[in-house]
Coordinates of C-alpha atoms in Angstrom, one line a residue:
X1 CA 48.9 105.5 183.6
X2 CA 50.8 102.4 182.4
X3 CA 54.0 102.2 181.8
X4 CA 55.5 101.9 177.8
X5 CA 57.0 98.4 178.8
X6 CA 53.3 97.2 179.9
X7 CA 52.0 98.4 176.9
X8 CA 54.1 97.0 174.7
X9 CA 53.3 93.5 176.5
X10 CA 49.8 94.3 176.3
X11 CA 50.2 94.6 172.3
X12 CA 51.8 91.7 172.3
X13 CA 49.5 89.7 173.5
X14 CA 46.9 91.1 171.8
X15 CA 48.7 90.6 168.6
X16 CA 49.3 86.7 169.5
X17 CA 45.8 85.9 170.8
X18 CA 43.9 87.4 167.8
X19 CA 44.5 84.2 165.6
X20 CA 42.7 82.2 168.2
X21 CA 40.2 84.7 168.4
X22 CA 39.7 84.5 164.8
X23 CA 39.7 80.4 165.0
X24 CA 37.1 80.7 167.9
X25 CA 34.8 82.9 165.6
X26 CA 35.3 80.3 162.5
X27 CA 34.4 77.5 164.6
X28 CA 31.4 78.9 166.3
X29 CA 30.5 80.0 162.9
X30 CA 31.1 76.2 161.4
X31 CA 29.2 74.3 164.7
X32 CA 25.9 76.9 163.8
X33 CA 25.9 74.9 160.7
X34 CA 27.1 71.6 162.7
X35 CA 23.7 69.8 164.2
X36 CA 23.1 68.0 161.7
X37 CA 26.4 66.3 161.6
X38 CA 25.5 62.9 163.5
X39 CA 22.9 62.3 161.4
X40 CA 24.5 62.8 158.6
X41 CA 27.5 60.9 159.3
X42 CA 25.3 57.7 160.3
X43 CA 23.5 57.7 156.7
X44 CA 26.9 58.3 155.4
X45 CA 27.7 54.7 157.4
X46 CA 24.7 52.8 156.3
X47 CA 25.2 53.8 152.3
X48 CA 28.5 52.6 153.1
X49 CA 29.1 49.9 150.7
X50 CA 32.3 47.0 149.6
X51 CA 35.7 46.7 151.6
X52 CA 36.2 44.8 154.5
X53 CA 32.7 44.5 156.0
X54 CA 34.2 45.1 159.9
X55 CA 35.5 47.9 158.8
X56 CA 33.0 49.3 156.8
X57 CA 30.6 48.7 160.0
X58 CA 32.9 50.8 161.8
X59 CA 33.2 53.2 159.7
X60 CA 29.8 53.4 159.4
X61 CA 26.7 52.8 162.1
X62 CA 29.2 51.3 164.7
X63 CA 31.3 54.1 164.9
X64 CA 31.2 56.3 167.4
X65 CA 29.4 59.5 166.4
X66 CA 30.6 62.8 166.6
X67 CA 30.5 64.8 170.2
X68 CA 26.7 66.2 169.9
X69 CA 27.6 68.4 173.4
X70 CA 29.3 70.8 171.4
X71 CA 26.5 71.9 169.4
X72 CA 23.5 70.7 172.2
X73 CA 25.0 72.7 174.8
X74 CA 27.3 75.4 172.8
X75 CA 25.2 77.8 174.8
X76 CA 25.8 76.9 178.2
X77 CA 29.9 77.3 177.5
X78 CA 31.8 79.6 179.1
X79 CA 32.6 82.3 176.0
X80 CA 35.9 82.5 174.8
X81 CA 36.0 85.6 173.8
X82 CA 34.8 86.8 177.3
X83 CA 37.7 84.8 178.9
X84 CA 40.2 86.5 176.7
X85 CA 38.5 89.9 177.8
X86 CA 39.1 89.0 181.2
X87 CA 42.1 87.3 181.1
X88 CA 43.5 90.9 179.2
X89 CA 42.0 93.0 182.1
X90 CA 43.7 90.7 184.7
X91 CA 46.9 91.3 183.1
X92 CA 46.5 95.6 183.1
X93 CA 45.6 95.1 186.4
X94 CA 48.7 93.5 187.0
X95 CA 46.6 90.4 188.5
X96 CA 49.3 88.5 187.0
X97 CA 48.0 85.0 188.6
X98 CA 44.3 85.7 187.6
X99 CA 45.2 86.4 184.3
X100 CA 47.1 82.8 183.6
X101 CA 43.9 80.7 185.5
X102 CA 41.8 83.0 182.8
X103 CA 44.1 82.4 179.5
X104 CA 44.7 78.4 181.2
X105 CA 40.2 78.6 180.8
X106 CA 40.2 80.1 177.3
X107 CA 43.5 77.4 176.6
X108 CA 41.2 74.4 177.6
X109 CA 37.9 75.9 175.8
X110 CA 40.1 76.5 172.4
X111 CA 41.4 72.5 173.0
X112 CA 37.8 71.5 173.5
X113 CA 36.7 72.8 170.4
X114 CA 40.4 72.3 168.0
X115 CA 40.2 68.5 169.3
X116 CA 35.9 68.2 168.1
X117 CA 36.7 70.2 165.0
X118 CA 39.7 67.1 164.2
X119 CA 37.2 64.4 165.4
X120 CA 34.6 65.8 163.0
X121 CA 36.9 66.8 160.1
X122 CA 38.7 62.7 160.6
X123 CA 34.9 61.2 160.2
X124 CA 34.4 62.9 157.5
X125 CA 38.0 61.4 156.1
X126 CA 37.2 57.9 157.1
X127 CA 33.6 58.0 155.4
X128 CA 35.4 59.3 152.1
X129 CA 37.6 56.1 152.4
X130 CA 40.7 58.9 153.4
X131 CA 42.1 56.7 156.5
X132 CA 45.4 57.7 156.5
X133 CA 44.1 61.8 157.2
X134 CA 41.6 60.4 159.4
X135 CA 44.6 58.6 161.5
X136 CA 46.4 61.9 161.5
X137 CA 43.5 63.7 162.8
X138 CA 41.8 61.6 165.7
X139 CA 46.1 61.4 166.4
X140 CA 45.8 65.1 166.7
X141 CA 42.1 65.3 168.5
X142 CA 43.7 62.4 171.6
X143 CA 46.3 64.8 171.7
X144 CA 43.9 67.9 172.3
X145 CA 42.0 65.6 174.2
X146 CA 43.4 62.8 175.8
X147 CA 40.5 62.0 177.8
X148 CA 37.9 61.2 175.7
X149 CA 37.4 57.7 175.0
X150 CA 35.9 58.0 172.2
X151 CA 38.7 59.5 170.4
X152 CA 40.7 56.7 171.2
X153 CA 38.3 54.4 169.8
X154 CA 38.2 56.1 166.6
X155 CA 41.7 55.8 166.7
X156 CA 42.3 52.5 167.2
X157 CA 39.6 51.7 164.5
X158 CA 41.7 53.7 161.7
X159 CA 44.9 52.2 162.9
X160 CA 42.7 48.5 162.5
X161 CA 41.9 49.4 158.7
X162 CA 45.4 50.5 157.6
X163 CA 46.7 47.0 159.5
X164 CA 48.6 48.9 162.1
X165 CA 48.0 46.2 165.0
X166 CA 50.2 47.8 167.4
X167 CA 48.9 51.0 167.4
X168 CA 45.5 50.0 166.9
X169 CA 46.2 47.7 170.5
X170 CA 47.5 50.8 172.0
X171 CA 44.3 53.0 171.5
X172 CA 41.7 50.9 172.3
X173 CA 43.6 49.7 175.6
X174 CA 43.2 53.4 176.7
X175 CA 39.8 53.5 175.8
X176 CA 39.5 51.1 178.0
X177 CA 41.4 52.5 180.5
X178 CA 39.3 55.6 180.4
X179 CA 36.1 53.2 180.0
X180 CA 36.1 50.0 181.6
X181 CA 32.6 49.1 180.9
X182 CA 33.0 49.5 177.2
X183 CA 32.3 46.3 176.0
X184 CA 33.2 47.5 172.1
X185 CA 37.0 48.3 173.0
X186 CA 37.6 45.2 174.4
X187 CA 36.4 43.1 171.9
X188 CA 38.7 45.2 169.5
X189 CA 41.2 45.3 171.7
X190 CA 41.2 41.4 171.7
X191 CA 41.2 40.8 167.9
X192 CA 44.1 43.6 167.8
X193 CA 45.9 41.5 170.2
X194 CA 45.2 38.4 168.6
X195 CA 46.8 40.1 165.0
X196 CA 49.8 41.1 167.1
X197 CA 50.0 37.5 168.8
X198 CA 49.2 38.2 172.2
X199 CA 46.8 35.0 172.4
X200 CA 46.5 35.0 175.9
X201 CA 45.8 39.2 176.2
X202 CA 43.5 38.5 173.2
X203 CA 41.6 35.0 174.9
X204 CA 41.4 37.5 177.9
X205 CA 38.9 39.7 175.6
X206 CA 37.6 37.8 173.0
X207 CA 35.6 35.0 175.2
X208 CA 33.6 37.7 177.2
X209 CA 32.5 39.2 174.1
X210 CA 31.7 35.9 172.3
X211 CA 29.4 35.2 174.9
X212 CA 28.0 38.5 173.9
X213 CA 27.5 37.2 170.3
X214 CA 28.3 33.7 170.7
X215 CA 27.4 33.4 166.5
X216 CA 30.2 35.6 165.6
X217 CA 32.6 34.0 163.4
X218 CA 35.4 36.1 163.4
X219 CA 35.0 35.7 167.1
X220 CA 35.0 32.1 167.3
X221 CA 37.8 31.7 164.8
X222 CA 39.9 34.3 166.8
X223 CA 39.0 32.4 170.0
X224 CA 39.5 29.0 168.8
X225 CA 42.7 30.5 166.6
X226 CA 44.4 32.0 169.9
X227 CA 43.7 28.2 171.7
X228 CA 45.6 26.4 168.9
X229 CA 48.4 28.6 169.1
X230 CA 48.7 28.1 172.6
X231 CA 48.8 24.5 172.2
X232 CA 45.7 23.9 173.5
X233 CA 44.4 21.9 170.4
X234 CA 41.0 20.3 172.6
X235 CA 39.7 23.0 173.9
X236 CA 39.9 24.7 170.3
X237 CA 37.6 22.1 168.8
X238 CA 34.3 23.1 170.3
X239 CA 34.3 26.6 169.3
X240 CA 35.2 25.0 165.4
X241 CA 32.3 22.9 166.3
X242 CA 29.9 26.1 166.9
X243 CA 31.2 28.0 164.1
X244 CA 30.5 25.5 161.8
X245 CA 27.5 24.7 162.7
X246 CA 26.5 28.7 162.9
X247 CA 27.5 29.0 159.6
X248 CA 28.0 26.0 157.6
X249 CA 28.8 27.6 154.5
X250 CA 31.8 29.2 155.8
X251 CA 35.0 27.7 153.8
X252 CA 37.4 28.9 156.6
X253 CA 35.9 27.4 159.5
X254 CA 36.0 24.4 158.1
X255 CA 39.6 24.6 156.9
X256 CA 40.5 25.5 160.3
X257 CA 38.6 22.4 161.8
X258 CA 40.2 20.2 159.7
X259 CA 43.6 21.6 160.3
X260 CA 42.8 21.1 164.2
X261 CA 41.9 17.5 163.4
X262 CA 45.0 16.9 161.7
X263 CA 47.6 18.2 164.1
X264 CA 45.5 16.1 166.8
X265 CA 46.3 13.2 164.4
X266 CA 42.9 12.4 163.8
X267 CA 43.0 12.1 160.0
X268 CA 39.9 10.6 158.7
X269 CA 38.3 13.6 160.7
X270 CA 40.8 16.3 158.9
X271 CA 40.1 14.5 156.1
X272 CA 36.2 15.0 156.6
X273 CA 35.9 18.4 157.4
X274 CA 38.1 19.8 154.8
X275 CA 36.1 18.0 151.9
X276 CA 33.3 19.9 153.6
X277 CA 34.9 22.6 153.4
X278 CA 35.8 22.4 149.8
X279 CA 32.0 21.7 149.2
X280 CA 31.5 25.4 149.9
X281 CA 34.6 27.2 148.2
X282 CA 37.3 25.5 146.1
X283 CA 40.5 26.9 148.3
X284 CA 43.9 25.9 147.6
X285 CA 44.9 25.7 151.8
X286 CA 42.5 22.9 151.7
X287 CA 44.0 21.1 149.0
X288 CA 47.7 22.2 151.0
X289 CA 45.8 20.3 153.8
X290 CA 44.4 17.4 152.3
X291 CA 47.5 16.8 150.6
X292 CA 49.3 16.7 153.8
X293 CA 47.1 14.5 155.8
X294 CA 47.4 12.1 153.3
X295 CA 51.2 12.4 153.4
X296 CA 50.8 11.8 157.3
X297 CA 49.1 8.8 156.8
X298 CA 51.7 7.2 154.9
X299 CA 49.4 7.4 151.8
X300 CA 51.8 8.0 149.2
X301 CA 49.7 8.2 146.1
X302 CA 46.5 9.9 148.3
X303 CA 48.4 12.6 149.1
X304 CA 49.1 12.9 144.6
X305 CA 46.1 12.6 144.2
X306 CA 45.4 16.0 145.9
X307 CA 48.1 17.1 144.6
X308 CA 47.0 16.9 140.9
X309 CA 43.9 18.1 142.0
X310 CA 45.0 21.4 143.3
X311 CA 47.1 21.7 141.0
X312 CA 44.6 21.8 138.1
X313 CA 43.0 24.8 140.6
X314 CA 46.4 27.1 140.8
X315 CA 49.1 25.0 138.5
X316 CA 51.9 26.7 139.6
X317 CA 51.3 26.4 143.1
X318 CA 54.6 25.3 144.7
X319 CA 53.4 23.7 147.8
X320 CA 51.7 21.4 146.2
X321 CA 54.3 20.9 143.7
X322 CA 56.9 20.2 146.1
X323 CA 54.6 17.7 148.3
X324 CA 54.1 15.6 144.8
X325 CA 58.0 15.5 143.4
X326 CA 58.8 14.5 146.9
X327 CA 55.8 11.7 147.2
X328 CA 56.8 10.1 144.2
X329 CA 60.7 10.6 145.6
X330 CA 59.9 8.6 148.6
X331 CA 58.0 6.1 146.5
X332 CA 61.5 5.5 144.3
X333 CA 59.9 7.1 141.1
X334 CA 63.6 8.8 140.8
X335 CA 62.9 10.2 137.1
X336 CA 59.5 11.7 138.1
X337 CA 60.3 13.3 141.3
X338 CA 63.6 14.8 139.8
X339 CA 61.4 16.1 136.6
X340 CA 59.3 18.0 139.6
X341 CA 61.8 19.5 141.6
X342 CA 63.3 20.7 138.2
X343 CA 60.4 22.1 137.2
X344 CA 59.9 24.1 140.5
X345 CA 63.2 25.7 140.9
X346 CA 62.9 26.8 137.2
X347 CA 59.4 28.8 138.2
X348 CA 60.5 32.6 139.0
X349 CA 63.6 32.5 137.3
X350 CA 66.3 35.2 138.1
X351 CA 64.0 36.3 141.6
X352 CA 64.8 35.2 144.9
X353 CA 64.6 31.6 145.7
X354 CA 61.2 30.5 147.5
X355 CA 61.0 28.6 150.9
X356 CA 59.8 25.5 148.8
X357 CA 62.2 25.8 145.9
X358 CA 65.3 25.7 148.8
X359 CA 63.5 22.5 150.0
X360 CA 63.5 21.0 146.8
X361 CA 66.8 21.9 145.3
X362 CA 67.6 20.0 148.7
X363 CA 65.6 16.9 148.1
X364 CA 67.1 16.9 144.7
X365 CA 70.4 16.7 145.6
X366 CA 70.2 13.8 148.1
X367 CA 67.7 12.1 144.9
X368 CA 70.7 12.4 142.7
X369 CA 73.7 11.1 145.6
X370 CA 71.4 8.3 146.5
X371 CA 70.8 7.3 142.8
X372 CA 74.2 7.1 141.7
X373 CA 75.1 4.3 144.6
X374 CA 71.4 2.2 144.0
X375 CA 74.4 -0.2 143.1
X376 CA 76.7 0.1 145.7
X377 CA 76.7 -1.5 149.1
X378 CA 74.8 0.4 152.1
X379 CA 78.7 0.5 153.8
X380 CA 79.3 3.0 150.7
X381 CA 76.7 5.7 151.7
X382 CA 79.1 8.3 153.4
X383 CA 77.3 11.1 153.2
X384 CA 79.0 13.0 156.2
X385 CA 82.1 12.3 154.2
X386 CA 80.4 13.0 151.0
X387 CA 78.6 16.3 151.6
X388 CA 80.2 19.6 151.6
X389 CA 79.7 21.4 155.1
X390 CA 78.5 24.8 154.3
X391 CA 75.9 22.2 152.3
X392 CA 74.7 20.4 155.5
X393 CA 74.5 23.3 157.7
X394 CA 72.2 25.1 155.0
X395 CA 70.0 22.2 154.4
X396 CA 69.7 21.4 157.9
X397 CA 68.6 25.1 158.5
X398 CA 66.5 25.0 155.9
X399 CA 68.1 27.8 154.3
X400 CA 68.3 29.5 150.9
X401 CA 71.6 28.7 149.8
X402 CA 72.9 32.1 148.8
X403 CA 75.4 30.7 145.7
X404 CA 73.6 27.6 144.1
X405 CA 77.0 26.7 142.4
X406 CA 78.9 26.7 146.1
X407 CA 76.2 24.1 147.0
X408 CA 75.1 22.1 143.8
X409 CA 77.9 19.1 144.3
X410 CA 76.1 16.6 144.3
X411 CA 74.5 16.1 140.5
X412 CA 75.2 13.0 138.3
X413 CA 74.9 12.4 134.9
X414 CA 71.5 12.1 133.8
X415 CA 71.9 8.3 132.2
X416 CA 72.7 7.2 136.1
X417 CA 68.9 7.3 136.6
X418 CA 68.2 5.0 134.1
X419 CA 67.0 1.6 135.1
X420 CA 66.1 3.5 138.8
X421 CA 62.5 4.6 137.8
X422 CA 60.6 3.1 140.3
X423 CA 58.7 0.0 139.1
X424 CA 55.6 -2.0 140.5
X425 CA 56.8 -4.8 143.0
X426 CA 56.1 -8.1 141.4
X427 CA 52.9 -10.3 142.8
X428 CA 53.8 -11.5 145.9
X429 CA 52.6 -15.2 146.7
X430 CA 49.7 -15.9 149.3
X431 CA 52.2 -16.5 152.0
X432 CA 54.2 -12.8 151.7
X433 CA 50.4 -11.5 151.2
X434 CA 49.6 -13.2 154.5
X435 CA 52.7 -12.2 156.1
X436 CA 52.1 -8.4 155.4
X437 CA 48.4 -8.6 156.4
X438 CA 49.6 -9.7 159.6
X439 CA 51.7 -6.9 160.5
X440 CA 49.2 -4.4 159.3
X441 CA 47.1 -6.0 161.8
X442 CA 49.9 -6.1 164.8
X443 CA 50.8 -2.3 163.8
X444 CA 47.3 -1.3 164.0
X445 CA 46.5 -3.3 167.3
X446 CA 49.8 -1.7 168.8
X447 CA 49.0 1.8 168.0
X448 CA 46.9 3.9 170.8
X449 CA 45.5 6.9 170.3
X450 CA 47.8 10.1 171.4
X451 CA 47.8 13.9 170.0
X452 CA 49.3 14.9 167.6
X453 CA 50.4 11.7 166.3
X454 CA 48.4 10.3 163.0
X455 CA 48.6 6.7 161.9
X456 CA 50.3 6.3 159.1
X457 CA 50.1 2.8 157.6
X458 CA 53.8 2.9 156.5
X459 CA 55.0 3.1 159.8
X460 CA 52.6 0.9 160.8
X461 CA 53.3 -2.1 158.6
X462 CA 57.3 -1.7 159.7
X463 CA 56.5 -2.0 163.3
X464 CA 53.8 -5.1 162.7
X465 CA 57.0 -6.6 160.2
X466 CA 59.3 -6.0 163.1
X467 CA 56.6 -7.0 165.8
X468 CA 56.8 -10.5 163.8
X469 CA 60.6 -11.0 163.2
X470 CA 60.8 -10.3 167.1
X471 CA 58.9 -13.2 168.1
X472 CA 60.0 -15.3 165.5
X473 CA 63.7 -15.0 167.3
X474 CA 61.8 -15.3 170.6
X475 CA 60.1 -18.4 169.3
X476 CA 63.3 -19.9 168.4
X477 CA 65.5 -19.0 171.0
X478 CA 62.8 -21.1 173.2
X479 CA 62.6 -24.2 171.2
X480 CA 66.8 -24.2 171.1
X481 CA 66.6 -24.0 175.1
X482 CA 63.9 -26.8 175.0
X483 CA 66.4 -28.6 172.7
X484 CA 69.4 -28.3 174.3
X485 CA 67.4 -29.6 177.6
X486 CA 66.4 -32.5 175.5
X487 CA 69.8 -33.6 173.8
X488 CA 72.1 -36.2 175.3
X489 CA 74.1 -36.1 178.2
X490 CA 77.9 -35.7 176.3
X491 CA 79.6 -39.0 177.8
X492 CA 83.7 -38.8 177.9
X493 CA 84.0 -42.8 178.8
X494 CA 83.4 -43.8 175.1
X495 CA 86.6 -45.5 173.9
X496 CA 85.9 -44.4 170.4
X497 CA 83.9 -41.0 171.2
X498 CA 80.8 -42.0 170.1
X499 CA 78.9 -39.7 172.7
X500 CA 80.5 -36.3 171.4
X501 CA 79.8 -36.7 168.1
X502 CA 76.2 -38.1 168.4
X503 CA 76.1 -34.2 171.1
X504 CA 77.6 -32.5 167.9
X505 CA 74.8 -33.7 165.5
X506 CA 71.8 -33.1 168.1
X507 CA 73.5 -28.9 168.2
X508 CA 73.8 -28.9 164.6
X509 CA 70.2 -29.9 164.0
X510 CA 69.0 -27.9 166.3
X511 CA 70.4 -25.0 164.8
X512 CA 69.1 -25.7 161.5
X513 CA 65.3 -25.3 163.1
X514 CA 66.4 -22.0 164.7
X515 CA 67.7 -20.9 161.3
X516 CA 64.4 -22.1 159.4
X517 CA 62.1 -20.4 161.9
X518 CA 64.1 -17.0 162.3

């Protein structure tokens, strides 16, 4: 007969095992009804419709579908309720060993089925556009079941749809773990790497899969995308190349190959592919771009003229605003330059100060210090001197300035601009024309061809002009040694000094040439 202590445990245990008794019934009950779930869940996916269309995919036909051995082979399972049996007559029989392997049995059936009842219950989340409950329960269904691969795919895909990179990364790198050969998880293991900015994890996935589906263009961008930001700007342009030719109606592609081109310095080319680009879709990054090639160049009134242009697409755009206020700025149109940088710190009054609004508060400042000495000598420009500290330090940070009044020391009264509009240069003669021709030419003969660095006919001209004012000192230093090799030897027996002074006059004259030609 047992004893009241044994009896007492036995009721206990009972009493604690029934609710998963109870579960195991209501989950046989529910995977009765349950074959028809894959089926059901993959016409869900294909009537799946709007959103992001990767995600919609994998929510849809490319996800992975629910665990069909449950239901196939619910038959050939070990039953529950016959473990718990047995694990109960282990215990009376004091077969205290037996009786945990037979409750560990019943404890890894009930996991089997609690962790397919969350992977069904989070499809059925994600199809209803629930991600967030359908995070929490393929969360829940690793946890049950850490093994299945599957799970953490599902996972991984959730986290990709709410953004969650990290976690996404996390899951699908054990998936792979647990499935090597499972080509999906690594490709989204690679674009999840690539969102988090692991570009050489994400290269390490991305190119076996593109050569998979070598027309994918969120493939090639990611691949080519993850090359750029490893500075490796070359071998980044065939896969641009592919793309746009794969899909030539694709804006972005094209705004990425033009961005490639211009940080190669090859503007005509940036300049090429991002009118292509606009071709397809009017987007304001390719009138950013364009209006920054331009401004690379050197071509101060190009780079306006993109300017206008995208600003007549999004007027208050303040990229393109600040470009043009400081194009005309370095073109001298004071008045004009100061009107835009005025009118872009005034945008958003009262709300944090924007990137491009601390730039051209900057800009502004140094505008109005260098207007109000136009009429001073260049010895007068002190600005070391002139500029408060905590002002330098923020603007050579680039920072917000936290207290416009603490920084804003700088203005001058608005009739000081007067008169410092720029103006046209008057028509030069033939002979300046000629002269500037010429160092365009000697600029442009000088320049070779290196990445990353754009020509830019301002810079250009100024080495051609200094190319030229170095040979003409060269020139004359030469003849003045040819002269002074010429002149007459400087006799000392002249009674009257006759042969110094006719010495002096040869110098003098030859310095007069020297003068003419430098």
């Amino acid at each position: 007969m047992d004893s009241p202590g044994s009896m007492k445990r036995s009721r206990l245990l009972q009493r604690h095992l029934l609710p998963f008794l109870l579960l195991f019934l209501l989950l046989t009950l529910s995977q009765c009804r349950g074959d028809a779930l894959p089926g059901t869940c993959a016409v869900a996916g294909e009537c799946e419709s709007g959103g992001d269309a990767e995600a919609a995919a994998m929510a849809g036909k490319d996800r992975v579908k629910i665990d069909e051995e449950s239901a196939q082979d619910a038959k050939s399972r070990v039953d529950p309720y016959a473990l718990l049996k047995d694990g109960h007559a282990k215990l009376k029989a004091k077969n205290f060993e037996e009786a945990i392997t037979a409750y560990n049995q019943l404890d890894a059936v009930l996991s089997s089925i609690y962790g397919t009842m969350l992977h069904g219950r989070g499809v059925a989340h994600s199809m209803l556009q629930q991600h967030l409950q359908a995070a929490a329960d393929f969360k829940q269904a690793v946890a049950k079941q850490p093994s299945k691969p599957e799970y953490w795919m599902e996972l991984g895909q959730e986290y990709t749809i709410l953004n969650d990179y990290e976690n996404a990364h996390n899951a699908f790198t054990k998936a792979v773990e647990l499935d090597p050969h499972n080509d999906k998880a690594r490709r989204f293991r690679g674009m999840s790497a690539f969102e988090i900015e692991h570009y050489a994890a994400a290269l390490g996935d991305l190119i076996p899969a593109l050569t998979q589906d070598p027309s994918n263009p969120e493939l090639l961008t990611q691949v080519a995308a993850s090359l750029l930001r490893l500075n490796h700007y070359r071998e980044s342009q065939p896969y641009w190349e592919e793309g746009v030719q794969a899909h030539p109606d694709d804006g972005n592609l094209w705004l990425q190959k033009g961005i490639t081109h211009r940080i190669l310095g090859e503007g005509q080319k940036a300049v090429d592919s991002l009118l292509m680009g606009l071709t397809v879709e009017e987007n304001i990054e390719i009138y950013h771009n364009l209006a920054a090639t331009r401004r690379y160049q050197g071509d101060h009134w190009g780079a306006i003229e993109w300017c206008d242009k995208g600003l007549a697409f999004r007027p208050e755009d303040s990229e393109l605003l600040y470009v043009r206020a400081s194009m005309h700025h370095a073109l001298g149109d004071h008045a004009t330059a100061l009107a835009g940088y005025d009118h872009l710190m005034a945008m958003g009054a009262g709300r944090q100060m924007t990137f491009n609004q601390a730039l051209a508060f900057y800009q502004r400042e140094v505008l109005l210090y260098t207007v109000a000495r136009l009429d001073l000598p260049f010895s007068a420009f002190q600005m070391d001197e002139d500029m408060d500290v905590d002002f330098k330090v923020a603007w050579l940070n680039r920072r917000v300035p936290p207290s416009l009044p603490k920084y804003h020391n700088l203005s001058v009264p608005d009739h000081q601009l007067e008169g410092a509009t720029w103006q046209l240069l008057p028509q030069l003669s033939e002979g300046a024309l000629a002269v500037i021709a010429a160092a365009d030419e000697i600029g442009w003969r000088a320049h070779y061809e290196t990445d990353g660095v754009m020509p830019n006919k301002q810079q250009l001209r100024m080495a051609g002009l200094a190319a030229l004012d170095v040979m003409q000192r060269v020139r004359g230093t030469w003849e003045a040694i040819a002269d002074e090799q010429r002149l007459p030897s400087i006799v000392d027996d002249d009674e009257d000094g006759e042969g110094r002074r006719r010495g002096r006059e040869e110098r003098t004259r030859a310095t007069t040439r020297r003068g003419r030609m430098g």
